[in-house]
Coordinates of C-alpha atoms and ligand atoms in Angstrom, one line a residue:
X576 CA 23.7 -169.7 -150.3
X577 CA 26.6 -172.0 -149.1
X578 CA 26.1 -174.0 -152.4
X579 CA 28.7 -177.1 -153.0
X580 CA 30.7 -174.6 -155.4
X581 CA 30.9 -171.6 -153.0
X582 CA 32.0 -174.6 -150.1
X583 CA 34.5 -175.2 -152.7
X584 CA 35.7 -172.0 -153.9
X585 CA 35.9 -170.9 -150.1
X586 CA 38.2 -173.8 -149.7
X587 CA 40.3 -173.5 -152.5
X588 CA 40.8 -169.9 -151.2
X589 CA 41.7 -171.1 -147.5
X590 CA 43.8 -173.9 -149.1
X591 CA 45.8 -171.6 -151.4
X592 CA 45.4 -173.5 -154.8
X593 CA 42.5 -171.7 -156.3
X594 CA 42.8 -172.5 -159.7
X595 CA 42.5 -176.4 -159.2
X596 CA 39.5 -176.6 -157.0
X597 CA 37.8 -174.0 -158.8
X598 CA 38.1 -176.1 -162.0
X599 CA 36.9 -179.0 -160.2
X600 CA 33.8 -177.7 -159.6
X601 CA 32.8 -176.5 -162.9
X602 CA 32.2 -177.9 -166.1
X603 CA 34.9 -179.5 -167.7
X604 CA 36.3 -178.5 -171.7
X605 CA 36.3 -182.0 -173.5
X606 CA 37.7 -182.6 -176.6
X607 CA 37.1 -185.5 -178.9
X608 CA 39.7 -186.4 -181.9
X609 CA 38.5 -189.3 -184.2
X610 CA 40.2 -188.9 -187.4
X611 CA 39.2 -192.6 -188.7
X612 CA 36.0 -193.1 -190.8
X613 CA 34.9 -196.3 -189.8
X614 CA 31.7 -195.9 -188.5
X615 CA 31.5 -199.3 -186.5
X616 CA 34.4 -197.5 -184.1
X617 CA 32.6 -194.9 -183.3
X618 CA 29.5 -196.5 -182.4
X619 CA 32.1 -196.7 -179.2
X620 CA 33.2 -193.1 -179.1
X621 CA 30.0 -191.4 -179.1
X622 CA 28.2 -192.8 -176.3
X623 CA 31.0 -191.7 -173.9
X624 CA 31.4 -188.1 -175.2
X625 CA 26.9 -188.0 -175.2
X626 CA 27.5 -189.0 -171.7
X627 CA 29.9 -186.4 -170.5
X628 CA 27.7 -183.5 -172.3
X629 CA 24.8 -185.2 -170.6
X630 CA 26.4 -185.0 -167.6
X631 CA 27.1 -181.2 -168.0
X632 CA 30.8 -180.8 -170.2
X633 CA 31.3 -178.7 -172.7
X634 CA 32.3 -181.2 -175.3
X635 CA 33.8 -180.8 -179.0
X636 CA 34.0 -183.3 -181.0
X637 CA 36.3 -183.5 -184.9
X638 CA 34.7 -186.8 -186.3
X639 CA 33.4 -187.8 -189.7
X640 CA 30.0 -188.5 -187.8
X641 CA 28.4 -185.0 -186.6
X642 CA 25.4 -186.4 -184.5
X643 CA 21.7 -185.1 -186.1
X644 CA 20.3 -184.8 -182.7
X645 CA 22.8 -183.6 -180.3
X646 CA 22.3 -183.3 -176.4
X647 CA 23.1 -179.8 -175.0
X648 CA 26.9 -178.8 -174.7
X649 CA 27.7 -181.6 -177.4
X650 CA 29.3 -179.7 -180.4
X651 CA 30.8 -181.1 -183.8
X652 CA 33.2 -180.1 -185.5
X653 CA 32.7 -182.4 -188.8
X654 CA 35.4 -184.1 -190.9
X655 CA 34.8 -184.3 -194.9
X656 CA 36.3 -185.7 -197.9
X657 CA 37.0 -188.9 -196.9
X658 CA 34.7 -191.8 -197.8
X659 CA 32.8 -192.9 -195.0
X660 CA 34.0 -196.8 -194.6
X661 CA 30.2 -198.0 -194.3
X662 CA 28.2 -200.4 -196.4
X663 CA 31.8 -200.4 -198.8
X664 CA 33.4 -203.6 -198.3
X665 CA 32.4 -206.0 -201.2
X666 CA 32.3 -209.6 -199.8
X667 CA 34.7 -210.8 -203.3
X668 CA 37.8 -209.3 -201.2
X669 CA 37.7 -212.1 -199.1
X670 CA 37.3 -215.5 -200.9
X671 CA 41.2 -216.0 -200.8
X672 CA 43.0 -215.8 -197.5
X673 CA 46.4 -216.4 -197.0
X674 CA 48.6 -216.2 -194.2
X675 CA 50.1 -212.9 -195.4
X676 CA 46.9 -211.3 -195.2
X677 CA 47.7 -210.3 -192.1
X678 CA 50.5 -208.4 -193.3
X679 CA 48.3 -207.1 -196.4
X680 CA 45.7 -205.8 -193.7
X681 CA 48.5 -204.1 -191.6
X682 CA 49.3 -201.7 -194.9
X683 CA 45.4 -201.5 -195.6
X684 CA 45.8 -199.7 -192.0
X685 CA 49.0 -198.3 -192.5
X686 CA 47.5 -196.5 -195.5
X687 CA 44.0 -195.5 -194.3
X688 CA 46.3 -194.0 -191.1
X689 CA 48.6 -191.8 -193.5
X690 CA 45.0 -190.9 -195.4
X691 CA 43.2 -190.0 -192.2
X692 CA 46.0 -187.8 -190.6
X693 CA 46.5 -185.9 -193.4
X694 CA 43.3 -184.8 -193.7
X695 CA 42.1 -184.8 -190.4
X696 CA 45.7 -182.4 -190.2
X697 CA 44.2 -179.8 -192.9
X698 CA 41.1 -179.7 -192.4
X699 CA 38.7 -176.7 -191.2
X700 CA 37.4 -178.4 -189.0
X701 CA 40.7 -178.5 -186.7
X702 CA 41.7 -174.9 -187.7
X703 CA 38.4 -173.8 -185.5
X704 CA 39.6 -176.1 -182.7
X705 CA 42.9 -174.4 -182.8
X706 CA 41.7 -170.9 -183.0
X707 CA 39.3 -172.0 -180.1
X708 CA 40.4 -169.2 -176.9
X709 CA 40.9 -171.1 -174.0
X710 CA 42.5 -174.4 -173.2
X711 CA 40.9 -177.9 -173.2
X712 CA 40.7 -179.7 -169.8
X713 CA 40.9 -183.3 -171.6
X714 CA 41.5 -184.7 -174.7
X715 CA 40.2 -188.2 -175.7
X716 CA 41.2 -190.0 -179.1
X717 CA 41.0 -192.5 -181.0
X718 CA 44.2 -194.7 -180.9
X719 CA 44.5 -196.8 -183.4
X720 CA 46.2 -196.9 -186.5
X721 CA 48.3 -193.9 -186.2
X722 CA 49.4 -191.2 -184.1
X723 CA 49.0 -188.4 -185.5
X724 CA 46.2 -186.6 -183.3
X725 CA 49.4 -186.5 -180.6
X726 CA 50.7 -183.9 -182.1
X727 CA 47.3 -182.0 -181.9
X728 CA 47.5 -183.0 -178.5
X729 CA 50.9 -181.6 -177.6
X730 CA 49.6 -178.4 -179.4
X731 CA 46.9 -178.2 -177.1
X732 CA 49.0 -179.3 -173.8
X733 CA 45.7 -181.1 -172.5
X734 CA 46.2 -184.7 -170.6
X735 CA 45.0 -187.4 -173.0
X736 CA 42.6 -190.2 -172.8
X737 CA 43.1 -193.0 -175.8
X738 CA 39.9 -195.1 -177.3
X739 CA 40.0 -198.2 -178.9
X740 CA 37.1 -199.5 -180.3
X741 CA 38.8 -203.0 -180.7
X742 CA 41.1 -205.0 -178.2
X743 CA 44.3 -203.5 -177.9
X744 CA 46.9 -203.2 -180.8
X745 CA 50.4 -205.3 -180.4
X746 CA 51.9 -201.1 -180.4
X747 CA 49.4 -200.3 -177.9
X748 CA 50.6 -202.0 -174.5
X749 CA 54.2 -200.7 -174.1
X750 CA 53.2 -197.0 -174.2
X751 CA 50.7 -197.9 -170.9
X752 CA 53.5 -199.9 -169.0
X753 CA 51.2 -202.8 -169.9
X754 CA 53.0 -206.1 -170.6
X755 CA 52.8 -208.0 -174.6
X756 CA 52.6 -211.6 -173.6
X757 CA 51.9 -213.4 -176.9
X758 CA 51.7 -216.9 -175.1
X759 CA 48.1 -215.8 -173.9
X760 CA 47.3 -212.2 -175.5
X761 CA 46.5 -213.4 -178.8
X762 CA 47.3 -210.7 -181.5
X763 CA 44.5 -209.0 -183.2
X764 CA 45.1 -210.3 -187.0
X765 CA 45.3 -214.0 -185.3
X766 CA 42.4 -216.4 -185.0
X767 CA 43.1 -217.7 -181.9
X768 CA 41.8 -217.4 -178.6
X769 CA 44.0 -217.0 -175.5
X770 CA 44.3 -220.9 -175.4
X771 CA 47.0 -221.4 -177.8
X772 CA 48.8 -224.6 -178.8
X773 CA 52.6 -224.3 -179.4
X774 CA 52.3 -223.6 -183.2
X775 CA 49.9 -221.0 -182.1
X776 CA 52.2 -219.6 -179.5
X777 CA 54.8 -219.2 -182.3
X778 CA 52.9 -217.7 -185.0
X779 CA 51.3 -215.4 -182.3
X780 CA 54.4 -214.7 -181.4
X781 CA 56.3 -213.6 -184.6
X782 CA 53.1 -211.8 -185.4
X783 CA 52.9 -209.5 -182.7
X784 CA 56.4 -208.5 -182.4
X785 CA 56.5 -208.2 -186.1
X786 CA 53.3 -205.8 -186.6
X787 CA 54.9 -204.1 -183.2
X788 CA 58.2 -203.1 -185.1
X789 CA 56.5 -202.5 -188.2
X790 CA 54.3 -200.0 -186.7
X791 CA 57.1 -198.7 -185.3
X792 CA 59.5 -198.3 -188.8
X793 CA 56.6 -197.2 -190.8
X794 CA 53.2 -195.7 -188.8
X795 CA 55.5 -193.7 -186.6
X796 CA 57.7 -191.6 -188.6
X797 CA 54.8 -191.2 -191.5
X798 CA 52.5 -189.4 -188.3
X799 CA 56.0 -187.7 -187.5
X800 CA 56.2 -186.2 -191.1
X801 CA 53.0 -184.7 -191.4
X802 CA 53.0 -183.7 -187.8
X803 CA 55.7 -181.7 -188.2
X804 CA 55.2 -180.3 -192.0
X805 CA 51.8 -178.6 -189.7
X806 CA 53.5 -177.7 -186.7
X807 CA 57.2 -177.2 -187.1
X808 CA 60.4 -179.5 -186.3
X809 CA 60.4 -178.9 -182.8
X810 CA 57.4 -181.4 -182.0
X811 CA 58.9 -184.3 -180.7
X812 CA 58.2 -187.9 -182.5
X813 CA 54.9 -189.0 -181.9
X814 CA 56.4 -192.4 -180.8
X815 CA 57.6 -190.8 -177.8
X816 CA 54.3 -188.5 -177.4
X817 CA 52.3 -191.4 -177.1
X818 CA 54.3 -192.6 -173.6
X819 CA 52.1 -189.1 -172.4
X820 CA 48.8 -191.2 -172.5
X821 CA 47.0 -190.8 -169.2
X822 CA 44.4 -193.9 -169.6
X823 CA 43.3 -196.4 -172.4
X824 CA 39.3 -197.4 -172.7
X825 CA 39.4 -200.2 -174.5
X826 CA 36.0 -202.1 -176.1
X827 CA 36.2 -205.4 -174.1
X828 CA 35.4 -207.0 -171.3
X829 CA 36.6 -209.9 -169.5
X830 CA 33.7 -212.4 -169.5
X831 CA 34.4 -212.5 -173.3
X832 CA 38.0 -212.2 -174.3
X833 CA 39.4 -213.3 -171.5
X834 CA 40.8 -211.2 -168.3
X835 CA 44.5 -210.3 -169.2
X836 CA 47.1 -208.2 -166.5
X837 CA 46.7 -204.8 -167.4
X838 CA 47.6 -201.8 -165.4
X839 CA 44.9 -199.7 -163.8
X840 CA 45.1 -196.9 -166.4
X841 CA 43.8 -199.5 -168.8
X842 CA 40.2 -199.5 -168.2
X843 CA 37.7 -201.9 -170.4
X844 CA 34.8 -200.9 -171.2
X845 CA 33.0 -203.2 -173.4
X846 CA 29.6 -202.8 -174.0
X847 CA 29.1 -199.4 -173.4
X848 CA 27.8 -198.8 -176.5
X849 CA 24.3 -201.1 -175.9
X850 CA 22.0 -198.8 -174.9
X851 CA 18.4 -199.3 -173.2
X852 CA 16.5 -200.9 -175.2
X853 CA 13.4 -199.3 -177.7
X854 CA 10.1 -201.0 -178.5
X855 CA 10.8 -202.6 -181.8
X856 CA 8.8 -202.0 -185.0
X857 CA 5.2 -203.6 -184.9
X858 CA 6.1 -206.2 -187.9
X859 CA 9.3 -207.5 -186.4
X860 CA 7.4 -207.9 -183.0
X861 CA 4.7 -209.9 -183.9
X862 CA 7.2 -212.1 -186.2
X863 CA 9.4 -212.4 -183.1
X864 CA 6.6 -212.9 -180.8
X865 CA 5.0 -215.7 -183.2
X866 CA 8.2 -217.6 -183.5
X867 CA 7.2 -220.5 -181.7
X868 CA 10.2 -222.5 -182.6
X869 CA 12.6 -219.5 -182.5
X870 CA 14.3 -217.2 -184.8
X871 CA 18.3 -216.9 -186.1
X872 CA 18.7 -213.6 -187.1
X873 CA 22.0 -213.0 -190.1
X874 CA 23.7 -210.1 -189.7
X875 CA 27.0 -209.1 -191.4
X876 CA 27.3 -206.0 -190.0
X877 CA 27.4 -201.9 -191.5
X878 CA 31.0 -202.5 -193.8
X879 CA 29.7 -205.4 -195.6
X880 CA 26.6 -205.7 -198.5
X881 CA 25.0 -209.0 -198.5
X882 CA 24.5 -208.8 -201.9
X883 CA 27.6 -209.0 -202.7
X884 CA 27.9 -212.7 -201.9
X885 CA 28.4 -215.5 -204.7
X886 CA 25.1 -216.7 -205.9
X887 CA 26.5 -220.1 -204.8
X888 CA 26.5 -219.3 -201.3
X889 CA 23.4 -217.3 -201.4
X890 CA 21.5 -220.3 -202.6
X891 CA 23.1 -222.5 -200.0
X892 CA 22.1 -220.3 -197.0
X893 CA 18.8 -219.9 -198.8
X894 CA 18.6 -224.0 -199.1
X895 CA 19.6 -224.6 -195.6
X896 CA 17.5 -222.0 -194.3
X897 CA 14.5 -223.7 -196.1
X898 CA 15.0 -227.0 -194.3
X899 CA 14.8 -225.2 -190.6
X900 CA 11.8 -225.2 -188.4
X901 CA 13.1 -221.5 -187.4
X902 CA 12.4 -218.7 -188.5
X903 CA 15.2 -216.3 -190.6
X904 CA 15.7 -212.7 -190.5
X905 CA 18.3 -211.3 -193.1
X906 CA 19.7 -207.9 -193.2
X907 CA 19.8 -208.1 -196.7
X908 CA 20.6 -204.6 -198.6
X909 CA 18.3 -205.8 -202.0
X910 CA 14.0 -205.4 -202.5
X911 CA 14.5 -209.0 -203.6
X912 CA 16.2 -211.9 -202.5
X913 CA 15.7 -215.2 -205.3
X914 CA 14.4 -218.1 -204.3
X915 CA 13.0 -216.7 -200.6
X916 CA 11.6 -219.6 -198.7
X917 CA 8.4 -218.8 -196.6
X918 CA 10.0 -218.4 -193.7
X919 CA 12.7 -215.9 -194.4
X920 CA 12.3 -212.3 -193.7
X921 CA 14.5 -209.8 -195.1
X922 CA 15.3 -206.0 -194.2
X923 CA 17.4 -203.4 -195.3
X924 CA 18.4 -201.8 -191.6
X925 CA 17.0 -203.7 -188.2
X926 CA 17.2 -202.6 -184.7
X927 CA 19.8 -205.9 -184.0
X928 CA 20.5 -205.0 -180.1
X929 CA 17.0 -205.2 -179.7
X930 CA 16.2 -208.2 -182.0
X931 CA 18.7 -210.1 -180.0
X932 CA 17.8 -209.4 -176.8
X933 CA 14.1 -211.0 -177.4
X934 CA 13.6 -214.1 -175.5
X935 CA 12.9 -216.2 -179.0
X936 CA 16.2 -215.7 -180.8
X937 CA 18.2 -218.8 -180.5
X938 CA 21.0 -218.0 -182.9
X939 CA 22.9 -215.3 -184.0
X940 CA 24.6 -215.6 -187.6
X941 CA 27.1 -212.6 -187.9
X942 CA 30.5 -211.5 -188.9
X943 CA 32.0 -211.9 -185.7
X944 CA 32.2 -207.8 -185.2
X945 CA 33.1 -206.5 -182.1
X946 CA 29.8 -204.4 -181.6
X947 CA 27.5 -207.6 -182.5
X948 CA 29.8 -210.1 -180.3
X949 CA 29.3 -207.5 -177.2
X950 CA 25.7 -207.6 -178.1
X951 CA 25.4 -211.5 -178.2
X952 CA 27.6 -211.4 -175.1
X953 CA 25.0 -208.9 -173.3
X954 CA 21.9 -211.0 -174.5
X955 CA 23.1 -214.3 -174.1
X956 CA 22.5 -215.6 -177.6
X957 CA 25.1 -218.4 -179.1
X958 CA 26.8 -217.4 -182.6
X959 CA 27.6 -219.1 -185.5
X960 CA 30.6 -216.6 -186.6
X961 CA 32.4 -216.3 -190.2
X962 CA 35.3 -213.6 -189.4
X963 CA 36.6 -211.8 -192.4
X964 CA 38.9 -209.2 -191.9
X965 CA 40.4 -206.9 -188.7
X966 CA 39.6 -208.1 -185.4
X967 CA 36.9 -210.6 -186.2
X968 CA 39.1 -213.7 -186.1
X969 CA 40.2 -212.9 -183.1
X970 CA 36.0 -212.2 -181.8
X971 CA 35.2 -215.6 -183.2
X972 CA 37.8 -217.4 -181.6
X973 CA 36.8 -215.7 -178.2
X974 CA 33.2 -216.6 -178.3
X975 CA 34.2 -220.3 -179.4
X976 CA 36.4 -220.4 -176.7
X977 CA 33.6 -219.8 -174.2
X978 CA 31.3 -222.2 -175.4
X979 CA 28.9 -219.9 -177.0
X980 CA 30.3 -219.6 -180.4
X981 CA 31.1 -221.8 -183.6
X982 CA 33.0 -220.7 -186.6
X983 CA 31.9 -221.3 -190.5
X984 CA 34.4 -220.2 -192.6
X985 CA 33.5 -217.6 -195.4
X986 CA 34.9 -219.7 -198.1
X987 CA 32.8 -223.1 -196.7
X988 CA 29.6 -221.3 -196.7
X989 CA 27.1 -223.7 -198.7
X990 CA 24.2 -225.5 -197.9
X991 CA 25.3 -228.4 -195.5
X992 CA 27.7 -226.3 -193.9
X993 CA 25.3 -223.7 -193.0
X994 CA 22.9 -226.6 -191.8
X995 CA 25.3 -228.2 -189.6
X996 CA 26.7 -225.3 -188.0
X997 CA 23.7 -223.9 -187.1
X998 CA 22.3 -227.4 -185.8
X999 CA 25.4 -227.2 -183.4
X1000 CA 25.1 -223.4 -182.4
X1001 CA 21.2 -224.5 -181.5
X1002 CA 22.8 -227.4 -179.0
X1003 CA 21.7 -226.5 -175.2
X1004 CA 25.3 -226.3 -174.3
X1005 CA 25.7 -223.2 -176.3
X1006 CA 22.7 -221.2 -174.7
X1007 CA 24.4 -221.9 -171.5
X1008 CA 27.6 -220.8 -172.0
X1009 CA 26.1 -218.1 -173.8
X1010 CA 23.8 -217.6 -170.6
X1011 CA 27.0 -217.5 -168.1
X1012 CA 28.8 -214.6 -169.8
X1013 CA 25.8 -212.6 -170.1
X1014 CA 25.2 -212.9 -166.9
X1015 CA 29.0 -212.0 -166.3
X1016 CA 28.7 -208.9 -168.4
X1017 CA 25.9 -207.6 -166.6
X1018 CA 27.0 -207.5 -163.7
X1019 CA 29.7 -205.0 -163.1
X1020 CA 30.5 -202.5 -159.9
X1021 CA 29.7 -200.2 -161.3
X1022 CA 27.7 -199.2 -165.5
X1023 CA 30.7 -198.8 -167.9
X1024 CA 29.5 -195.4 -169.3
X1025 CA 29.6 -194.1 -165.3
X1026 CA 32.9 -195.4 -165.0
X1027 CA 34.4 -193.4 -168.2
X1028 CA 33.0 -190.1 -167.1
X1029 CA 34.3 -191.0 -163.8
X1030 CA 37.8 -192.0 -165.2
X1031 CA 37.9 -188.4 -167.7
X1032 CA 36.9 -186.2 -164.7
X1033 CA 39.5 -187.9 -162.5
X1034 CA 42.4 -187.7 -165.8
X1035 CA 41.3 -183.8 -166.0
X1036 CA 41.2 -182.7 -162.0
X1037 CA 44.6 -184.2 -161.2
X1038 CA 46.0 -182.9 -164.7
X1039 CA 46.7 -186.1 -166.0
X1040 CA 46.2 -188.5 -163.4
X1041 CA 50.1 -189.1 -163.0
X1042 CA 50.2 -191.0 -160.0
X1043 CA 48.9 -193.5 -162.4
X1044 CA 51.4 -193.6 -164.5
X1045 CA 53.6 -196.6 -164.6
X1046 CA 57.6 -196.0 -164.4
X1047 CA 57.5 -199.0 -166.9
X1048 CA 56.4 -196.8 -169.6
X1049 CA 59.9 -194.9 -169.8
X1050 CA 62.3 -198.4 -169.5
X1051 CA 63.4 -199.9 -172.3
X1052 CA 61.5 -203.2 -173.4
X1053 CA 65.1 -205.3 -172.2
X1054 CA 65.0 -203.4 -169.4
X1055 CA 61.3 -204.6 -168.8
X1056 CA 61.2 -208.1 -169.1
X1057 CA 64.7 -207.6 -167.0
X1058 CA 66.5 -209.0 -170.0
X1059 CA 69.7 -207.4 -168.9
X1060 CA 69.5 -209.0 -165.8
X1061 CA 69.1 -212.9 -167.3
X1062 CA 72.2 -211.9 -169.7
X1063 CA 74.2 -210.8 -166.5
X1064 CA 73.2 -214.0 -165.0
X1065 CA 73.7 -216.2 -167.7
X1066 CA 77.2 -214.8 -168.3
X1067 CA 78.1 -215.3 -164.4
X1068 CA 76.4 -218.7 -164.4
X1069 CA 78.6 -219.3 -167.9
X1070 CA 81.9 -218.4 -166.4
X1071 CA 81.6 -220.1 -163.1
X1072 CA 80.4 -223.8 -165.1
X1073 CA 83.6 -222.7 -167.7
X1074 CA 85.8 -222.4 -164.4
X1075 CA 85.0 -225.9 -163.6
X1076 CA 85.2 -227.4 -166.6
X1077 CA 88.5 -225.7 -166.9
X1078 CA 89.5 -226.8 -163.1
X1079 CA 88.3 -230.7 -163.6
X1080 CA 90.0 -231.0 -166.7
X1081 CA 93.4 -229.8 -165.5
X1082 CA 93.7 -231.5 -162.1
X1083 CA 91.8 -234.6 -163.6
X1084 CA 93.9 -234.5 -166.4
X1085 CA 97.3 -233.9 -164.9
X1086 CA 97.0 -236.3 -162.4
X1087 CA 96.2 -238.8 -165.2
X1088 CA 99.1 -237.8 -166.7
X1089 CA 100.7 -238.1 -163.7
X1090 CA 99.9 -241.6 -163.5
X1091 CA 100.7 -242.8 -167.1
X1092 CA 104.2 -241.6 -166.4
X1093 CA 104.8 -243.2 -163.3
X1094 CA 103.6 -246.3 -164.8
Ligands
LIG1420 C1 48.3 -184.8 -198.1 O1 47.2 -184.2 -198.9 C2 47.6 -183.3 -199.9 C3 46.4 -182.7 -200.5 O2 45.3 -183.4 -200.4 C4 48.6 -184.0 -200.9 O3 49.0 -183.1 -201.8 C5 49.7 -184.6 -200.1 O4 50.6 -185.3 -201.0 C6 49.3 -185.5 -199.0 N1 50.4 -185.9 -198.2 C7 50.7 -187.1 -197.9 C8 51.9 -187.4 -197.1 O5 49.9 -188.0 -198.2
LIG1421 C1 52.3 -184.5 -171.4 O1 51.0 -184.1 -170.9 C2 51.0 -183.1 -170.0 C3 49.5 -182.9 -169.5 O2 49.0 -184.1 -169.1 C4 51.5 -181.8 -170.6 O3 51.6 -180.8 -169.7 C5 52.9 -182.1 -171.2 O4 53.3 -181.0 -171.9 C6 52.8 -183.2 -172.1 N1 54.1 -183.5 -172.7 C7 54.4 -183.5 -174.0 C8 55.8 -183.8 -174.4 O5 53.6 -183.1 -174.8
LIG1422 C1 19.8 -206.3 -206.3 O1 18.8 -205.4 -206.8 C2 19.1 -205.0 -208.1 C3 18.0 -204.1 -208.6 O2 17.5 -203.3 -207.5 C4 19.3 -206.1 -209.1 O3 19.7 -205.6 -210.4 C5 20.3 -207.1 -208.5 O4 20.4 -208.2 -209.4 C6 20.0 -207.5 -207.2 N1 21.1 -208.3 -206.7 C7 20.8 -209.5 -206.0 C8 22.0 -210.2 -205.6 O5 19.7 -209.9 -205.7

């Protein structure tokens, strides 16, 4: 009879403040925005929102991916017309790099951001969550290249929660009160880790404040214009919605890319999306099981066909793969592969989590994606990483930085190359730095998917969490890094070493004068 929710609804009574303990109690209304297609980000979203239906909320969710199988109280609310950014990327895009493809890659965002909000903005599937009765008691989003599901948000008047499924965007850290330190936060376009020579430092430097700004001039008021062409002029810029941000999940963690001063409504989260693991398929097992000198598994992840690679570098791996005592799984999309030594295996889709979690994989050969670099974090295998595009430089240079990783350029990739590289990855130094951060990304206080329901349940019971909110968010950058303070200072220190210049000169000098004449 005196259940925990009559104890509370008694108490809210006594205490006056009825409607806030009440809520407490019950389920909460959760609603998820993902407006961008990739399907790699929301390997991270989805796991969090299945956990807070598991856990009893009444979640929606307005994604390009509905789940086939949902868990109770998970509802979708699907997203179509935009092509789904898997399997799509053809490897030719990336023979030549330069150093402005950075820049090119920021207005490959910029665009698929415009794209995205546009259509997430007309679509049905928003209609229904705006005709929905009743008011949401969270809202958690993608953040990532554009803003425009703030405007949904301040629609709504529901406390946000931001996702990123990478490491943090230069635009992302002011609107947390976080501080941008490019001499050791390494910008996402960059390939460098958070040791950073002074070349490094300066290139990291321009480039972060650079994308910064540009985001600014250009993401911003295209999110502002379709904002308000759907919901009239009197929405505020989404540049200043955004400050409204009650916490940022972000997909890292520490024993990887490096621990970096964050507030505490930044939480990480990496990992999260590896999930128990499942008995693999009888064939792989035995080949796994049998591998008695071990097994490097090649994966370049969902966005990128194999078979799209030069036939020169496909006969080089294929050469150098030949000459190894190891075994070689591919995730090759093709029935065939030319020239397939004996002990080469290759498969259209694997279970790679699982794979590379089984004692006998010594190497992992992989794009340097976030969601495979977690996973070689989590099992403790070394990687032999050739970044292309987005966030993988700066994965690559992470996992070289900790010992565990070794890079092999896209454009080096023939037979020697491939040998050496994976020679070195095999090195006993690499397993045990790869063993050290595995360990080190096990073992947490607490499982990352308890603390993000924790985190939302907290955000929607205080109605934002606002005590978290740093004052930092609403100061000016020079205000920030107390710039106005150093230029006070430097003009006071300035007039007082003018003054004496001034002084010495004219005493010094008169007297000198002085004795001239009497001479
Ligand atoms: C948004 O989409 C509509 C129809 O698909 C198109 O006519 C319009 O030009 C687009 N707006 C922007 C800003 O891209
Ligand atoms: C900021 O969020 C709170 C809820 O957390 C909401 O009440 C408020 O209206 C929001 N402000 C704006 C400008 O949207
Ligand atoms: C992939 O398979 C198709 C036929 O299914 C074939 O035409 C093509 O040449 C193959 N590509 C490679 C790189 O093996």
């Amino acid at each position: 009879m005196w259940s925990p929710r009559v104890v509370l609804l008694f108490l809210a009574l006594a205490l006056g403040q009825p409607d806030e303990l009440v809520e407490a109690a019950g389920p909460l209304k959760v609603l998820g925005l993902f407006p961008h297609p990739g399907v790699s980000h929301f390997h991270f979203f989805h796991p969090i929102m299945k956990g807070l239906a598991e856990a009893g909320h009444d979640v929606s969710v307005v994604s390009h991916f509905p789940d086939k199988h949902p868990v109770a109280h998970y509802k979708d609310f699907p997203l179509t017309g935009m092509d789904k950014l898997t399997n799509s990327v053809d490897l030719k895009f990336f023979e030549k790099r330069t150093f402005y493809s950075h820049f090119q890659e920021f207005f490959l965002l910029y665009e698929w951001g415009k794209q995205s909000c546009n259509l997430t903005l007309r679509s049905e599937a928003l209609q229904q969550i705006l005709r929905r009765p009743g008011r949401f008691d969270v809202i958690i989003m993608e953040q990532f290249n554009t803003d425009c599901m703030m405007g949904v948000a301040h629609k709504l008047q529901a406390p946000v929660i931001a996702l990123s499924s990478c490491v943090m965007m230069p635009w992302h850290y002011e609107r947390m009160g976080a501080p941008l330190i490019p001499s050791h936060i390494p910008a996402l376009f960059m390939a460098q880790s958070q040791h950073m020579d002074f070349g490094g430092r300066l290139a990291n430097w321009f480039s972060t404040h650079a994308l910064n700004w540009m985001y600014k001039l250009l993401s911003v008021p295209a999110a502002d214009a379709m904002v308000q062409y759907k919901f009239g002029h009197d929405v505020p810029s989404v540049g200043e919605l955004v400050k409204n941000t009650s916490m940022f999940f972000v997909n890292q963690h520490y024993s990887l890319s490096g621990p970096k001063v964050t507030p505490p409504n930044v939480i990480e989260l990496g990992g999260i999306h590896i999930q128990k693991s499942k008995p693999l398929p009888a064939d792989l097992q035995s080949i796994l099981d049998n591998a008695e000198e071990g097994v490097i598994l090649i994966s370049w992840g969902s966005m990128i066909r194999a078979n799209s690679l030069s036939v020169a570098k496909r006969d080089g791996i294929v050469r150098a793969v030949a000459r190894l005592k190891q075994k070689v799984i591919w995730k090759w999309e093709n029935e065939t592969l030319p020239n397939q030594p004996s002990n080469m295996y290759i498969m259209k889709w694997l279970p790679q989590r699982d794979i590379l979690c089984h004692p006998n994989v010594k190497v992992f050969m992989s794009h340097g994606g976030l969601m495979g670099t977690s996973e070689a974090a989590y099992c403790g295998v070394p990687v032999v990483a050739t970044p292309m595009y987005g966030d993988q430089f700066v994965n690559t240079a992470a996992l070289v930085e900790r010992g565990m990783g070794t890079i092999l350029n896209f454009e080096d990739i023939g037979e020697n190359t491939v040998m050496r590289a994976l020679k070195k990855a095999l090195d006993k130094k690499f397993h045990d730095a790869a063993k050290a951060v595995s360990h080190s990304f096990h073992h947490r206080p607490q499982q990352a998917l308890h603390t993000a329901i924790w985190w939302v349940e907290h955000v929607a019971h205080t109605g934002g969490a606002p005590l978290l909110k740093p004052s930092a968010v609403e100061m000016s950058r020079f205000v920030y890094y107390s710039l106005d303070v150093y230029a006070v200072l430097a003009v006071v220190l300035g007039s007082i070493i003018a003054s004496w210049v001034w002084l010495l000169r004219h005493c010094c000098g008169s007297s000198a004068a002085q004795k001239t004449k009497r001479d």
